[in-house]
Amino acid sequence: MTSSLEPGIYQGQFGEFTITERDRWEVIVYRSGLVLAAGCFVIGTGLVLGSEKLDSHPHILSWLYSGFCLGLGVSLWTIHIYMKLLHRVLQVFWGIGVVASLAIAHGSPAPFALTVYNYPLTIFGVGFVFAALTGIFFKEAFCFDRLETKLLTPLIPVLLLGHLLGWLSLPVERVLLAIGAGLFVVFALRKAIQPIPPDIGDKSIFAYLKQKQ
């Protein structure tokens, strides 16, 4: 995640460009956010699947969800996406989801995780956070053709909508949650060791789009 860049000029689709130290650190921060989000997600999943009752670790799950949202927010702030509108939409989704999560957490006497599980309609708010995460998976699947992101892109919506609409039984939800957590960790770890320049992208495209606007 901290591998050095080769200095020099790169040839892009619309001309030459230079990768700066700031570009490099933005990628490192982006990947660090993903690692934090994935770590919190997999630990929380392990606590849920390892306990007979969801309310066994209510406060720990709340803190892990906060860390997950923080990591995701950091990644969405530094991710390189050619389509500026898509970038802003994902950030807005994250913001809506975080505000909704805070409202649920402070508006219900029950622990946050238990409230979301027992009242599936809360997914209409919390789900925006995971919509933003799915957007990252979709972007990564499109740009890098990674198997785990191709699987995660539909898996997350299926799990959330399945719980919201009551389509999934508890055993199926647990299996999907475990698969999702495992794939998320694989994705984050593979990103951590990926060369940095591909995550920066073709800066000549960014310049062309900005000039066109």
mmCIF file of C-alpha atoms in Angstrom, residues 24-101:
data_model
loop_
_atom_site.group_PDB
_atom_site.id
_atom_site.type_symbol
_atom_site.label_atom_id
_atom_site.label_comp_id
_atom_site.label_asym_id
_atom_site.label_seq_id
_atom_site.Cartn_x
_atom_site.Cartn_y
_atom_site.Cartn_z
ATOM 1 C CA ARG A 24 0.019 8.702 -4.684
ATOM 2 C CA TRP A 25 -1.124 9.625 -1.182
ATOM 3 C CA GLU A 26 -4.740 9.908 -2.289
ATOM 4 C CA VAL A 27 -4.595 6.291 -3.445
ATOM 5 C CA ILE A 28 -2.957 5.213 -0.192
ATOM 6 C CA VAL A 29 -5.670 6.999 1.822
ATOM 7 C CA TYR A 30 -8.373 5.477 -0.411
ATOM 8 C CA ARG A 31 -7.041 1.979 0.189
ATOM 9 C CA SER A 32 -6.537 2.605 3.910
ATOM 10 C CA GLY A 33 -10.203 3.589 4.167
ATOM 11 C CA LEU A 34 -11.194 0.357 2.452
ATOM 12 C CA VAL A 35 -9.037 -1.682 4.821
ATOM 13 C CA LEU A 36 -10.628 0.050 7.832
ATOM 14 C CA ALA A 37 -14.146 -0.486 6.464
ATOM 15 C CA ALA A 38 -13.464 -4.124 5.575
ATOM 16 C CA GLY A 39 -11.834 -4.812 8.948
ATOM 17 C CA CYS A 40 -14.769 -3.392 10.893
ATOM 18 C CA PHE A 41 -17.218 -5.226 8.667
ATOM 19 C CA VAL A 42 -15.582 -8.633 9.038
ATOM 20 C CA ILE A 43 -15.105 -8.274 12.819
ATOM 21 C CA GLY A 44 -18.741 -7.261 13.216
ATOM 22 C CA THR A 45 -19.819 -10.168 11.025
ATOM 23 C CA GLY A 46 -17.733 -12.541 13.112
ATOM 24 C CA LEU A 47 -19.368 -11.298 16.320
ATOM 25 C CA VAL A 48 -22.850 -11.654 14.842
ATOM 26 C CA LEU A 49 -22.289 -15.114 13.393
ATOM 27 C CA GLY A 50 -20.436 -16.309 16.469
ATOM 28 C CA SER A 51 -23.246 -15.378 18.856
ATOM 29 C CA GLU A 52 -26.627 -16.987 19.295
ATOM 30 C CA LYS A 53 -28.276 -13.595 19.829
ATOM 31 C CA LEU A 54 -27.720 -10.332 17.989
ATOM 32 C CA ASP A 55 -27.766 -8.330 21.226
ATOM 33 C CA SER A 56 -24.703 -10.094 22.644
ATOM 34 C CA HIS A 57 -22.341 -7.287 21.606
ATOM 35 C CA PRO A 58 -24.581 -4.271 20.936
ATOM 36 C CA HIS A 59 -22.165 -1.482 21.798
ATOM 37 C CA ILE A 60 -19.191 -3.106 20.062
ATOM 38 C CA LEU A 61 -21.261 -3.520 16.896
ATOM 39 C CA SER A 62 -22.230 0.149 17.024
ATOM 40 C CA TRP A 63 -18.592 1.224 17.265
ATOM 41 C CA LEU A 64 -17.612 -1.151 14.461
ATOM 42 C CA TYR A 65 -20.356 0.257 12.261
ATOM 43 C CA SER A 66 -19.068 3.758 13.001
ATOM 44 C CA GLY A 67 -15.568 2.688 11.967
ATOM 45 C CA PHE A 68 -16.979 1.079 8.833
ATOM 46 C CA CYS A 69 -18.774 4.309 7.879
ATOM 47 C CA LEU A 70 -15.665 6.382 8.608
ATOM 48 C CA GLY A 71 -13.457 4.175 6.442
ATOM 49 C CA LEU A 72 -15.994 4.204 3.631
ATOM 50 C CA GLY A 73 -16.315 7.980 3.828
ATOM 51 C CA VAL A 74 -12.543 8.431 3.605
ATOM 52 C CA SER A 75 -12.427 6.162 0.556
ATOM 53 C CA LEU A 76 -15.256 8.027 -1.139
ATOM 54 C CA TRP A 77 -13.458 11.319 -0.539
ATOM 55 C CA THR A 78 -10.228 10.161 -2.243
ATOM 56 C CA ILE A 79 -11.422 7.662 -4.860
ATOM 57 C CA HIS A 80 -10.579 8.492 -8.484
ATOM 58 C CA ILE A 81 -13.680 8.279 -10.686
ATOM 59 C CA TYR A 82 -13.809 9.781 -14.167
ATOM 60 C CA MET A 83 -17.524 10.610 -13.925
ATOM 61 C CA LYS A 84 -17.735 13.484 -11.460
ATOM 62 C CA LEU A 85 -21.523 13.135 -11.175
ATOM 63 C CA LEU A 86 -21.230 9.482 -10.133
ATOM 64 C CA HIS A 87 -18.585 10.435 -7.580
ATOM 65 C CA ARG A 88 -20.868 13.073 -6.059
ATOM 66 C CA VAL A 89 -23.869 10.723 -6.063
ATOM 67 C CA LEU A 90 -21.938 8.095 -4.109
ATOM 68 C CA GLN A 91 -20.815 10.734 -1.604
ATOM 69 C CA VAL A 92 -24.385 11.985 -1.207
ATOM 70 C CA PHE A 93 -25.610 8.413 -0.689
ATOM 71 C CA TRP A 94 -22.998 7.947 2.031
ATOM 72 C CA GLY A 95 -24.065 11.208 3.680
ATOM 73 C CA ILE A 96 -27.759 10.288 3.640
ATOM 74 C CA GLY A 97 -27.003 6.865 5.076
ATOM 75 C CA VAL A 98 -24.832 8.265 7.868
ATOM 76 C CA VAL A 99 -27.454 10.863 8.853
ATOM 77 C CA ALA A 100 -30.159 8.190 8.816
ATOM 78 C CA SER A 101 -27.970 5.896 10.912
#
